[in-house]
Amino acid sequence: MRRVKVLLIGQPNVGKSSLLNSIVGPKVIISNYPGTTVEIAQAEKIIDRVKFLFTDTPGIYSISDRSGEEKVTEKALFEEKVDVALIIVDATALERSLYILLQIVEAEIPCILALNFVEEAWKKGIKVDHRELERILGIPVVPINPISKNGLNELLEKLKEIKKESIGFRIKYDEHIEKAIEKISLQLRDSELPKRFIAIRILERDEDFYKFLNSEDVIKKVRKNMSDKYPDFSENIAITRYGTAAFIARKVVRIAHLKKEKSLEEKIDSILLHKIWGPLSTIMIFLITFGILLYLGNLMQATLMDSTKSLSSLLGITGKSVFKFALAQSLKGLAAGISIALPYVFIFYVLLGLFEDAGLLPRFIVNTDRYLRKLGLPGKAFIPLTLGLGCSVPATRATRVLVSEREKFYTASFLSFVPCSSRTAIIMGIVGYYGGVRLAIYVFITLGMAAFLWALAIRGKFVDKREPLLLELPPYRKPLVKNIIVKSWFRMRDFVYIVIPLLILGGILYGILEALNFTYAVVKPLSFITSWLNLPDATIIPLLFGFLQKDLTGAMLVSVLGKGASLPLTSIQIYTFGVAAAIGIPCINAFGMLIKEFGLRKAVILTFVSITYGIVLAGLIQKIFLLL
Amino acid sequence: MAELNRLKIPKEDILRMMGEKGGKTSIELVRKELGIPDSLLSSVLEELEKEDLISISDKDMELTNKGKERSNELLKKHIAIENYFRDVKGQQRAHRLAHILEHYISEEVMKNINELKKLRGKGKPLAELDFHEEGLMADILIEDDRLFERLVSMGIFLGKKIELLEKLPNGIIVKINGKKYILDRGIAKHIKVIEL
């Protein structure tokens, strides 16, 4: 069977995922891209005895920018043997979309252009002459609509017919740039990529392509010659490319000037992007979201915990033997995992996906950027930090959206203060239940303050240059449920495959230690911690073993302090416990993900320092409070 | 003002086109080459005739003497823009802008040439536009090549109309070609605009 490898490429919000979904259905496989850490979606489909392998790539504006997303797409384009690049283009912003297309055409990779949002363009008075575009570019152009599936058959036909040698339009640069391209081309090693393309990338200072040079002296020489006369030559390349894109767009786009009306989008944005109402409504939306989650979460947790209890007694594993105890604890761990995973993590991620696909997320980033900036965090840190409200494990992974290693690690360190669903459960379930909602709110506020102090203390070490805020605010769109489910599952994966098994293991481990009376062995040697916190010595058990099984922290606390409607703790002690349990890298799962992302040394340091910080701070606040 | 521009642009387009064709053309050709929607075309032609710039007979049209003058003015302005940028920016930047002039900006800028001439050298920072006011991006003075390329690839480009939608403490929200962006204050201060 003939195999055709298709790479989907496009700028953000051009509908790549919708197209993939409408061609292959939701059966996409999400996997790590070989050799990198960023995930991509892949799917196979056999049509008329041709096996298509589709690979989605992260949305990027050009292949010259240095974000993690860009690196993946570049790797996919140039290092994999791709048969055809399917470039999805936004008909309402043709010239901008043509920019990246022209870059790929320069690499002489066979391309097909899928023109999306044609109807939307019509409504805006924009008409694109796709036949003329096809003629100018010399590559197939197919108008598509992933929702009504119009044009998809034609697109697949064209994909089948694509030939290796179909090369499209070529940009002509200025004389001096063309000369420099020629000079560099002569000094390049043989590779599968066209020399002209490599030379242009080198002139645009893409250091990844320096490896193709026989010696780096060439580029130094060329650059020295050029920069006397043309100091802006690498800018000129971008300008010419854009100019060419605009020139082509101008030839094929006709715009009827429609009367301006205040659209729904403008109305929503006049609130969501308002100086004051913007941040306030963002907070409101999240508070409501959490209200819903807490309600559903409590409901589900109660039912699941009850059924585990009855299951345990049904299986007769309520006894005191090591095996039975371990089994009972592992069941508890599983129940805790599921009761948290389902409502908090999954529903939260679905809602987040909804916000994202509806176009709200960039607005949230705009509104939170101001505050994140005060902490030295980039605006994009909003994504991992918000995911952290669900589970710290996928959140740690999501720091990959950031550009530099330092930025990633610095952002990950703030997951010490973003209460994941398990920590929210501790704060609400222990502090809120035994000490009152107000006390729980104090704990949340303390987390914010702790994050602020943390930033003051360490930002100097991590933040040197801030990435400027530069975001497109896409139009609001009706989200596709299929896309959201796929995306939420993708984000949940870590939770299901890593966290839940470890929750069970943690439960078993804790059960064994408990049954062997080993848990009490740590009480004495670590009593210096509990005495600093002014808590009963036995509370070290939930604090310490909570690291194995965060969801059982509450249950452990109740069991070491005796049962009943109240705990033998004062309000301030409950608060102190809550703060000490909530600050820091929360559990062994998050620790594992930190090792994976940043290496053992950094993971150990961050985990140790953040937990110690939480304990020191909790004790300190209590002492200050008692002095007053 | 939006309403004024609506007819101004096609009117100037027609005059310029007729000038290039030696003063005579047909309505059909105008419709074909300029892509002016039919709904607009009749009112544009009507107004041109009323201002005594063209005369229409059946399906053909011809520039009047007054129209020929206007048309010449419009053609000359092409060169005027280049000079405009040369004066303001000096050799190197004029060279850079020449790229755009060749391919593209000339057309966009030409449409707004009258305003441009009046405001020569008065490009002001983007943040000084009023709410919902449109300006023409005359300069993006960003040193960082990567950031510059990023802006360009996003469609934030010289010679484009830019509308200011909102000023936030951390950035400025603008609309370019129907797409909305937030630009960091640090970026916005390097973008100079000319009022339309």
PDB file of N, CA and C in Angstrom, chain A residues 74-75 78-79 187-191 193 198 201-202 206-216 219:
ATOM      1  N   GLU A  74       9.608  22.797  13.008  1.00  0.00           N
ATOM      2  CA  GLU A  74      10.789  22.829  12.148  1.00  0.00           C
ATOM      3  C   GLU A  74      11.410  21.435  12.032  1.00  0.00           C
ATOM      4  N   LYS A  75      11.493  20.753  13.169  1.00  0.00           N
ATOM      5  CA  LYS A  75      12.062  19.410  13.184  1.00  0.00           C
ATOM      6  C   LYS A  75      11.219  18.473  12.319  1.00  0.00           C
ATOM      7  N   PHE A  78      11.823  19.357   8.538  1.00  0.00           N
ATOM      8  CA  PHE A  78      13.127  19.205   7.889  1.00  0.00           C
ATOM      9  C   PHE A  78      13.832  17.907   8.204  1.00  0.00           C
ATOM     10  N   GLU A  79      13.442  17.234   9.279  1.00  0.00           N
ATOM     11  CA  GLU A  79      14.196  16.039   9.631  1.00  0.00           C
ATOM     12  C   GLU A  79      13.432  14.755   9.340  1.00  0.00           C
ATOM     13  N   GLN A 187      29.212  27.369  -0.114  1.00  0.00           N
ATOM     14  CA  GLN A 187      30.011  26.890   1.017  1.00  0.00           C
ATOM     15  C   GLN A 187      29.234  25.910   1.891  1.00  0.00           C
ATOM     16  N   LEU A 188      28.205  25.286   1.318  1.00  0.00           N
ATOM     17  CA  LEU A 188      27.375  24.415   2.139  1.00  0.00           C
ATOM     18  C   LEU A 188      27.675  22.952   1.883  1.00  0.00           C
ATOM     19  N   ARG A 189      27.541  22.162   2.944  1.00  0.00           N
ATOM     20  CA  ARG A 189      27.636  20.705   2.788  1.00  0.00           C
ATOM     21  C   ARG A 189      26.398  20.204   2.052  1.00  0.00           C
ATOM     22  N   ASP A 190      26.558  19.029   1.449  1.00  0.00           N
ATOM     23  CA  ASP A 190      25.392  18.441   0.784  1.00  0.00           C
ATOM     24  C   ASP A 190      24.394  17.961   1.826  1.00  0.00           C
ATOM     25  N   SER A 191      23.135  18.248   1.588  1.00  0.00           N
ATOM     26  CA  SER A 191      22.097  17.723   2.471  1.00  0.00           C
ATOM     27  C   SER A 191      20.827  17.603   1.652  1.00  0.00           C
ATOM     28  N   LEU A 193      18.147  19.218   2.094  1.00  0.00           N
ATOM     29  CA  LEU A 193      17.462  20.494   1.951  1.00  0.00           C
ATOM     30  C   LEU A 193      18.115  21.328   0.860  1.00  0.00           C
ATOM     31  N   ILE A 198      18.723  26.866   2.904  1.00  0.00           N
ATOM     32  CA  ILE A 198      19.647  26.869   4.041  1.00  0.00           C
ATOM     33  C   ILE A 198      20.360  28.217   4.119  1.00  0.00           C
ATOM     34  N   ARG A 201      18.106  30.801   5.606  1.00  0.00           N
ATOM     35  CA  ARG A 201      17.965  30.620   7.055  1.00  0.00           C
ATOM     36  C   ARG A 201      19.207  31.133   7.778  1.00  0.00           C
ATOM     37  N   ILE A 202      20.359  30.869   7.207  1.00  0.00           N
ATOM     38  CA  ILE A 202      21.610  31.316   7.838  1.00  0.00           C
ATOM     39  C   ILE A 202      21.674  32.843   7.838  1.00  0.00           C
ATOM     40  N   ASP A 206      19.468  31.999  11.799  1.00  0.00           N
ATOM     41  CA  ASP A 206      18.943  30.787  12.424  1.00  0.00           C
ATOM     42  C   ASP A 206      20.125  29.858  12.689  1.00  0.00           C
ATOM     43  N   GLU A 207      20.573  29.836  13.935  1.00  0.00           N
ATOM     44  CA  GLU A 207      21.828  29.140  14.243  1.00  0.00           C
ATOM     45  C   GLU A 207      21.734  27.628  14.084  1.00  0.00           C
ATOM     46  N   ASP A 208      20.510  27.106  14.065  1.00  0.00           N
ATOM     47  CA  ASP A 208      20.358  25.671  13.851  1.00  0.00           C
ATOM     48  C   ASP A 208      20.895  25.243  12.486  1.00  0.00           C
ATOM     49  N   PHE A 209      20.994  26.190  11.584  1.00  0.00           N
ATOM     50  CA  PHE A 209      21.401  25.830  10.230  1.00  0.00           C
ATOM     51  C   PHE A 209      22.903  26.039   9.989  1.00  0.00           C
ATOM     52  N   TYR A 210      23.586  26.552  11.018  1.00  0.00           N
ATOM     53  CA  TYR A 210      25.028  26.773  10.862  1.00  0.00           C
ATOM     54  C   TYR A 210      25.782  25.466  10.650  1.00  0.00           C
ATOM     55  N   LYS A 211      25.162  24.361  11.107  1.00  0.00           N
ATOM     56  CA  LYS A 211      25.839  23.065  10.976  1.00  0.00           C
ATOM     57  C   LYS A 211      26.041  22.650   9.518  1.00  0.00           C
ATOM     58  N   PHE A 212      25.304  23.274   8.626  1.00  0.00           N
ATOM     59  CA  PHE A 212      25.461  22.928   7.206  1.00  0.00           C
ATOM     60  C   PHE A 212      26.641  23.652   6.563  1.00  0.00           C
ATOM     61  N   LEU A 213      27.212  24.605   7.283  1.00  0.00           N
ATOM     62  CA  LEU A 213      28.313  25.377   6.703  1.00  0.00           C
ATOM     63  C   LEU A 213      29.617  24.593   6.778  1.00  0.00           C
ATOM     64  N   ASN A 214      30.418  24.734   5.740  1.00  0.00           N
ATOM     65  CA  ASN A 214      31.749  24.129   5.792  1.00  0.00           C
ATOM     66  C   ASN A 214      32.565  24.773   6.894  1.00  0.00           C
ATOM     67  N   SER A 215      32.478  26.081   6.970  1.00  0.00           N
ATOM     68  CA  SER A 215      33.095  26.755   8.111  1.00  0.00           C
ATOM     69  C   SER A 215      32.308  28.022   8.414  1.00  0.00           C
ATOM     70  N   GLU A 216      32.287  28.365   9.672  1.00  0.00           N
ATOM     71  CA  GLU A 216      31.467  29.513  10.044  1.00  0.00           C
ATOM     72  C   GLU A 216      32.098  30.842   9.614  1.00  0.00           C
ATOM     73  N   ILE A 219      30.039  32.850   6.909  1.00  0.00           N
ATOM     74  CA  ILE A 219      28.924  33.706   7.296  1.00  0.00           C
ATOM     75  C   ILE A 219      29.435  34.981   7.961  1.00  0.00           C
TER      76      ILE A 219
END
